[in-house]
């Protein structure tokens, strides 16, 4: 089960770069994933 959880986490991370690769319609969307990864920066 742990392996499946890790695979899901990796899959979600892989989907993020794909979205970033595409031209973001709004710069806010590009900052959203960064804020989630580094909440300390936003604080």
mmCIF file of C-alpha atoms in Angstrom:
data_model
loop_
_atom_site.group_PDB
_atom_site.id
_atom_site.type_symbol
_atom_site.label_atom_id
_atom_site.label_comp_id
_atom_site.label_asym_id
_atom_site.label_seq_id
_atom_site.Cartn_x
_atom_site.Cartn_y
_atom_site.Cartn_z
ATOM 1 C CA UNK A 1 0.000 0.000 0.000
ATOM 2 C CA UNK A 2 2.860 2.352 0.814
ATOM 3 C CA UNK A 3 4.248 1.867 -2.697
ATOM 4 C CA UNK A 4 0.899 2.891 -4.194
ATOM 5 C CA UNK A 5 0.799 6.007 -2.021
ATOM 6 C CA UNK A 6 4.306 6.950 -3.174
ATOM 7 C CA UNK A 7 3.368 6.353 -6.801
ATOM 8 C CA UNK A 8 0.394 8.690 -6.385
ATOM 9 C CA UNK A 9 2.614 11.355 -4.816
ATOM 10 C CA UNK A 10 5.147 11.073 -7.641
ATOM 11 C CA UNK A 11 2.340 11.175 -10.199
ATOM 12 C CA UNK A 12 0.974 14.399 -8.712
ATOM 13 C CA UNK A 13 4.466 15.932 -8.765
ATOM 14 C CA UNK A 14 4.936 14.903 -12.398
ATOM 15 C CA UNK A 15 1.600 16.483 -13.332
ATOM 16 C CA UNK A 16 2.720 19.834 -11.885
ATOM 17 C CA UNK A 17 5.731 20.295 -14.230
ATOM 18 C CA UNK A 18 3.497 19.386 -17.161
ATOM 19 C CA UNK A 19 1.122 22.209 -16.251
ATOM 20 C CA UNK A 20 4.080 24.570 -15.815
ATOM 21 C CA UNK A 21 5.447 23.479 -19.195
ATOM 22 C CA UNK A 22 2.253 24.697 -20.847
ATOM 23 C CA UNK A 23 1.762 28.483 -21.162
ATOM 24 C CA UNK A 24 0.043 29.434 -17.861
ATOM 25 C CA UNK A 25 -3.069 31.541 -18.591
ATOM 26 C CA UNK A 26 -2.533 33.277 -15.249
ATOM 27 C CA UNK A 27 0.755 33.886 -13.379
ATOM 28 C CA UNK A 28 -1.151 33.208 -10.145
ATOM 29 C CA UNK A 29 -1.432 29.523 -11.129
ATOM 30 C CA UNK A 30 2.348 29.345 -11.489
ATOM 31 C CA UNK A 31 2.845 30.795 -8.004
ATOM 32 C CA UNK A 32 0.244 28.470 -6.468
ATOM 33 C CA UNK A 33 2.332 25.228 -6.640
ATOM 34 C CA UNK A 34 5.402 27.093 -5.387
ATOM 35 C CA UNK A 35 3.481 28.428 -2.371
ATOM 36 C CA UNK A 36 2.261 24.918 -1.541
ATOM 37 C CA UNK A 37 5.770 23.477 -1.759
ATOM 38 C CA UNK A 38 7.378 26.321 0.232
ATOM 39 C CA UNK A 39 4.800 27.733 2.681
ATOM 40 C CA UNK A 40 7.679 29.292 4.619
ATOM 41 C CA UNK A 41 8.421 31.617 1.688
ATOM 42 C CA UNK A 42 4.849 32.931 1.627
ATOM 43 C CA UNK A 43 5.059 33.493 5.406
#
